[in-house]
Short mmCIF file of C-alpha atoms in Angstrom, two decimals:
data_model
loop_
_atom_site.label_atom_id
_atom_site.label_comp_id
_atom_site.label_asym_id
_atom_site.label_seq_id
_atom_site.Cartn_x
_atom_site.Cartn_y
_atom_site.Cartn_z
CA UNK A 1 48.11 82.33 76.80
CA UNK A 2 48.90 82.26 80.51
CA UNK A 3 51.80 80.91 82.56
CA UNK A 4 52.43 80.16 86.18
CA UNK A 5 55.39 81.74 88.02
CA UNK A 6 57.42 78.57 87.54
CA UNK A 7 56.62 78.42 83.82
CA UNK A 8 57.52 82.08 83.37
CA UNK A 9 60.82 81.51 85.14
CA UNK A 10 61.63 78.61 82.84
CA UNK A 11 60.78 80.63 79.74
CA UNK A 12 63.01 83.53 80.85
CA UNK A 13 65.76 81.17 82.11
CA UNK A 14 65.64 82.59 85.60
CA UNK A 15 64.25 81.52 88.97
CA UNK A 16 60.96 81.88 90.78
CA UNK A 17 62.71 83.70 93.63
CA UNK A 18 64.16 86.21 91.16
CA UNK A 19 60.71 86.94 89.75
CA UNK A 20 59.32 87.43 93.25
CA UNK A 21 62.22 89.76 94.04
CA UNK A 22 61.42 91.85 90.95
CA UNK A 23 57.82 92.05 92.11
CA UNK A 24 58.89 93.31 95.56
CA UNK A 25 61.03 96.02 93.93
CA UNK A 26 58.19 97.07 91.65
CA UNK A 27 60.17 96.22 88.52
CA UNK A 28 57.78 93.58 87.30
CA UNK A 29 54.04 94.20 87.26
CA UNK A 30 51.94 91.82 89.31
CA UNK A 31 49.74 89.64 87.06
CA UNK A 32 46.09 88.87 87.47
CA UNK A 33 45.17 85.77 89.41
CA UNK A 34 43.04 82.84 88.40
CA UNK A 35 39.92 81.81 90.27
CA UNK A 36 42.07 79.50 92.40
CA UNK A 37 44.43 82.32 93.44
CA UNK A 38 47.36 81.32 91.24
CA UNK A 39 49.10 84.02 89.22
CA UNK A 40 48.66 83.96 85.46
CA UNK A 41 51.40 85.71 83.49
CA UNK A 42 50.91 86.94 79.94
CA UNK A 43 53.19 87.80 77.06
CA UNK A 44 53.76 91.36 78.30
CA UNK A 45 55.10 90.01 81.58
CA UNK A 46 57.57 87.79 79.74
CA UNK A 47 58.75 90.73 77.61
CA UNK A 48 59.13 92.91 80.72
CA UNK A 49 61.08 90.17 82.46
CA UNK A 50 63.38 89.68 79.47
CA UNK A 51 64.04 93.44 79.39
CA UNK A 52 64.92 93.42 83.08
CA UNK A 53 67.24 90.46 82.56
CA UNK A 54 68.92 92.28 79.67
CA UNK A 55 69.60 95.36 81.79
CA UNK A 56 70.87 93.14 84.60
CA UNK A 57 73.29 91.49 82.16
CA UNK A 58 74.63 94.95 81.28
CA UNK A 59 75.27 95.61 84.94
CA UNK A 60 72.51 98.16 85.52
CA UNK A 61 71.73 98.28 89.27
CA UNK A 62 68.23 97.16 90.16
CA UNK A 63 67.67 100.52 91.85
CA UNK A 64 68.11 102.27 88.49
CA UNK A 65 66.14 99.88 86.32
CA UNK A 66 63.09 102.15 86.23
CA UNK A 67 65.11 105.14 85.07
CA UNK A 68 66.94 103.23 82.37
CA UNK A 69 63.95 101.23 81.21
CA UNK A 70 61.64 104.21 80.74
CA UNK A 71 64.02 106.26 78.60
CA UNK A 72 64.06 105.95 74.85
CA UNK A 73 65.98 107.52 71.99
CA UNK A 74 69.11 108.18 74.04
CA UNK A 75 71.71 106.28 76.01
CA UNK A 76 71.16 106.75 79.77
CA UNK A 77 74.05 108.29 81.69
CA UNK A 78 74.15 105.28 83.95
CA UNK A 79 75.41 103.17 81.05
CA UNK A 80 78.37 105.49 80.59
CA UNK A 81 79.19 105.04 84.27
CA UNK A 82 78.86 101.27 84.00
CA UNK A 83 81.07 101.25 80.91
CA UNK A 84 83.77 103.18 82.78
CA UNK A 85 83.62 100.71 85.67
CA UNK A 86 83.78 97.76 83.28
CA UNK A 87 86.85 99.28 81.64
CA UNK A 88 88.56 99.52 85.02
CA UNK A 89 87.55 95.96 85.86
CA UNK A 90 88.94 94.67 82.57
CA UNK A 91 92.22 96.48 83.19
CA UNK A 92 92.44 94.99 86.69
CA UNK A 93 91.72 91.52 85.34
CA UNK A 94 94.32 91.89 82.58
CA UNK A 95 96.88 93.02 85.12
CA UNK A 96 96.00 90.08 87.38
CA UNK A 97 96.41 87.68 84.43
CA UNK A 98 99.81 89.15 83.64
CA UNK A 99 100.95 88.64 87.25
CA UNK A 100 99.58 85.09 87.30
CA UNK A 101 101.42 84.33 84.06
CA UNK A 102 104.66 85.61 85.62
CA UNK A 103 104.08 83.56 88.78
CA UNK A 104 103.53 80.41 86.71
CA UNK A 105 106.50 81.11 84.42
CA UNK A 106 108.91 81.60 87.34
CA UNK A 107 107.28 79.00 89.59
CA UNK A 108 107.01 81.67 92.24
CA UNK A 109 104.81 81.60 95.35
CA UNK A 110 101.35 83.04 94.76
CA UNK A 111 101.87 85.75 97.39
CA UNK A 112 105.10 87.09 95.89
CA UNK A 113 105.01 90.92 95.64
CA UNK A 114 103.84 92.13 92.24
CA UNK A 115 106.74 92.54 89.82
CA UNK A 116 109.13 90.42 91.89
CA UNK A 117 108.19 87.04 90.42
CA UNK A 118 111.54 86.62 88.63
CA UNK A 119 113.53 87.05 91.86
CA UNK A 120 111.19 85.14 94.15
CA UNK A 121 113.82 82.45 94.75
CA UNK A 122 116.07 85.08 96.35
CA UNK A 123 113.39 86.29 98.77
CA UNK A 124 113.12 84.99 102.29
CA UNK A 125 109.85 85.22 104.20
CA UNK A 126 111.10 88.44 105.80
CA UNK A 127 112.21 89.86 102.44
CA UNK A 128 108.77 89.08 101.08
CA UNK A 129 107.12 90.91 103.97
CA UNK A 130 109.38 93.96 103.67
CA UNK A 131 108.80 94.29 99.93
CA UNK A 132 105.04 94.03 100.44
CA UNK A 133 105.38 96.91 102.89
CA UNK A 134 107.49 98.89 100.43
CA UNK A 135 104.93 98.25 97.69
CA UNK A 136 102.43 100.08 99.85
CA UNK A 137 104.79 102.96 100.57
CA UNK A 138 106.59 103.65 97.29
CA UNK A 139 105.72 104.27 93.65
CA UNK A 140 106.46 102.01 90.70
CA UNK A 141 109.71 103.72 89.73
CA UNK A 142 111.14 103.30 93.22
CA UNK A 143 110.06 99.66 93.33
CA UNK A 144 111.88 99.09 90.03
CA UNK A 145 115.05 100.20 91.80
CA UNK A 146 114.28 97.80 94.66
CA UNK A 147 113.82 94.99 92.12
CA UNK A 148 117.19 95.74 90.55
CA UNK A 149 118.88 95.69 93.96
CA UNK A 150 117.15 92.43 94.84
CA UNK A 151 118.32 90.84 91.59
CA UNK A 152 121.97 91.70 92.35
CA UNK A 153 123.57 88.27 92.64
CA UNK A 154 126.81 89.75 93.99
CA UNK A 155 125.00 90.45 97.26
CA UNK A 156 125.26 87.26 99.30
CA UNK A 157 124.46 88.79 102.69
CA UNK A 158 120.73 88.01 102.70
CA UNK A 159 120.92 84.39 103.91
CA UNK A 160 123.41 85.34 106.63
CA UNK A 161 121.11 88.08 107.89
CA UNK A 162 118.17 85.66 107.92
CA UNK A 163 120.17 83.11 109.92
CA UNK A 164 121.66 85.61 112.38
CA UNK A 165 120.61 84.64 115.93
CA UNK A 166 119.41 87.24 118.39
CA UNK A 167 122.46 86.60 120.61
CA UNK A 168 125.06 86.87 117.81
CA UNK A 169 128.48 87.91 119.15
CA UNK A 170 130.20 91.22 118.43
CA UNK A 171 132.67 89.83 115.91
CA UNK A 172 129.93 88.19 113.85
CA UNK A 173 127.84 91.34 113.86
CA UNK A 174 130.68 93.60 112.82
CA UNK A 175 131.84 91.29 110.02
CA UNK A 176 128.34 91.00 108.56
CA UNK A 177 127.73 94.75 108.91
CA UNK A 178 130.93 95.42 106.97
CA UNK A 179 129.88 93.17 104.10
CA UNK A 180 126.41 94.67 104.03
CA UNK A 181 127.86 98.19 104.07
CA UNK A 182 129.87 97.45 100.94
CA UNK A 183 126.73 96.50 99.02
CA UNK A 184 124.65 99.27 100.57
CA UNK A 185 127.23 101.95 99.75
CA UNK A 186 127.19 100.85 96.12
CA UNK A 187 123.41 100.95 96.08
CA UNK A 188 123.32 104.38 97.74
CA UNK A 189 125.56 105.65 94.96
CA UNK A 190 123.42 104.12 92.22
CA UNK A 191 120.12 104.97 93.90
CA UNK A 192 120.58 108.26 95.83
CA UNK A 193 117.06 108.15 97.30
CA UNK A 194 118.30 105.44 99.68
CA UNK A 195 120.03 108.22 101.58
CA UNK A 196 116.62 109.47 102.71
CA UNK A 197 113.93 106.97 101.66
CA UNK A 198 111.27 108.68 103.78
CA UNK A 199 111.08 111.46 101.18
CA UNK A 200 109.58 109.04 98.65
CA UNK A 201 107.07 107.42 100.97
CA UNK A 202 103.36 107.86 100.42
CA UNK A 203 101.42 110.43 102.40
CA UNK A 204 99.46 107.70 104.17
CA UNK A 205 99.17 108.98 107.74
CA UNK A 206 98.97 105.42 109.05
CA UNK A 207 102.47 104.66 107.81
CA UNK A 208 104.60 107.06 109.79
CA UNK A 209 108.30 106.46 110.41
CA UNK A 210 107.38 105.14 113.86
CA UNK A 211 104.89 102.68 112.41
CA UNK A 212 107.39 101.39 109.87
CA UNK A 213 109.99 101.07 112.62
CA UNK A 214 107.59 99.08 114.76
CA UNK A 215 106.84 96.71 111.88
CA UNK A 216 110.54 96.15 111.16
CA UNK A 217 111.12 95.48 114.86
CA UNK A 218 108.58 92.65 114.59
CA UNK A 219 110.19 91.21 111.47
CA UNK A 220 113.82 91.24 112.64
CA UNK A 221 115.46 90.19 115.87
CA UNK A 222 117.66 92.66 117.86
CA UNK A 223 120.92 91.39 116.38
CA UNK A 224 119.62 91.72 112.81
CA UNK A 225 118.41 95.25 113.47
CA UNK A 226 121.75 96.12 115.07
CA UNK A 227 123.69 94.81 112.06
CA UNK A 228 121.48 96.73 109.62
CA UNK A 229 121.92 99.95 111.59
CA UNK A 230 125.69 99.48 111.67
CA UNK A 231 125.73 98.75 107.96
CA UNK A 232 123.74 101.90 107.29
CA UNK A 233 126.16 104.06 109.24
CA UNK A 234 129.22 102.47 107.61
CA UNK A 235 127.71 102.78 104.14
CA UNK A 236 126.87 106.46 104.68
CA UNK A 237 130.46 107.11 105.81
CA UNK A 238 131.85 105.34 102.74
CA UNK A 239 129.59 107.28 100.38
CA UNK A 240 130.56 110.54 102.05
CA UNK A 241 134.24 109.64 101.78
CA UNK A 242 133.83 108.80 98.10
CA UNK A 243 132.16 112.15 97.49
CA UNK A 244 135.02 113.89 99.30
CA UNK A 245 137.60 112.11 97.18
CA UNK A 246 135.71 112.92 94.00
CA UNK A 247 135.48 116.56 95.04
CA UNK A 248 139.21 116.73 95.73
CA UNK A 249 140.02 115.10 92.41
CA UNK A 250 137.72 117.53 90.64
CA UNK A 251 139.36 120.48 92.36
CA UNK A 252 142.83 119.18 91.51
CA UNK A 253 141.79 118.79 87.88
CA UNK A 254 140.44 122.35 87.80
CA UNK A 255 143.64 123.67 89.40
CA UNK A 256 145.72 121.79 86.85
CA UNK A 257 143.69 123.19 83.96
CA UNK A 258 143.99 126.71 85.36
CA UNK A 259 147.75 126.30 85.72
CA UNK A 260 148.05 125.15 82.13
CA UNK A 261 146.02 128.11 80.93
CA UNK A 262 148.27 130.42 82.95
CA UNK A 263 151.37 128.94 81.42
CA UNK A 264 149.95 129.30 77.92
CA UNK A 265 148.96 132.89 78.61
CA UNK A 266 152.48 133.64 79.95
CA UNK A 267 154.07 132.38 76.79
#
């Protein structure tokens, strides 16, 4: 029983080039040659080739075939490593399928930031870019807060910010900043980290405050940046004022309770 390289490839359901590659790597023993110079493969070559193909199917690197193939009676460590990698790959694929299912269900653009499929219709191109940036900077819990803020249908300032021209007049800027500040102050109360978002950013040295500022300067025109800065200042002032009022009310309540206790003690 003897086969040519082509016949051996057909039997093993592989290619001639693959067999030659295995020869070059020393994985498959070279066969004897006939009088005319053609290779003649035997049954042992077919078995060796099938073993190699089996290990390849399992994901064993060609560079480690010798080590794995020569061991018997125990599972090579390399298989444990491959299994761990396969587990990670399966998890990544399952996550990708979940995101694709959400994109299809909400008819969202394919490049929508992960987790924001349900609110994709509320995202402008700039919003999309900013959230992609935030996805790189913040953890999942913080992004959940961002999703909740994005889903807030009472905030109607987004389209006006997107349409704001670079030469917007003072009155337009101030009016829009005031409306944005109202929403932002509410969000700063509900999500305190907005008061200093840099504290929650990743430790990626490439994404410094300056870098983020430069990126935002590319995404927004001068008028939009001006309005957002004004809104931030106004919102911070409102939050501070609310805290002051709450503190005064708390102090008044404590004073009232102390007065009542004093009256009861005097009686």
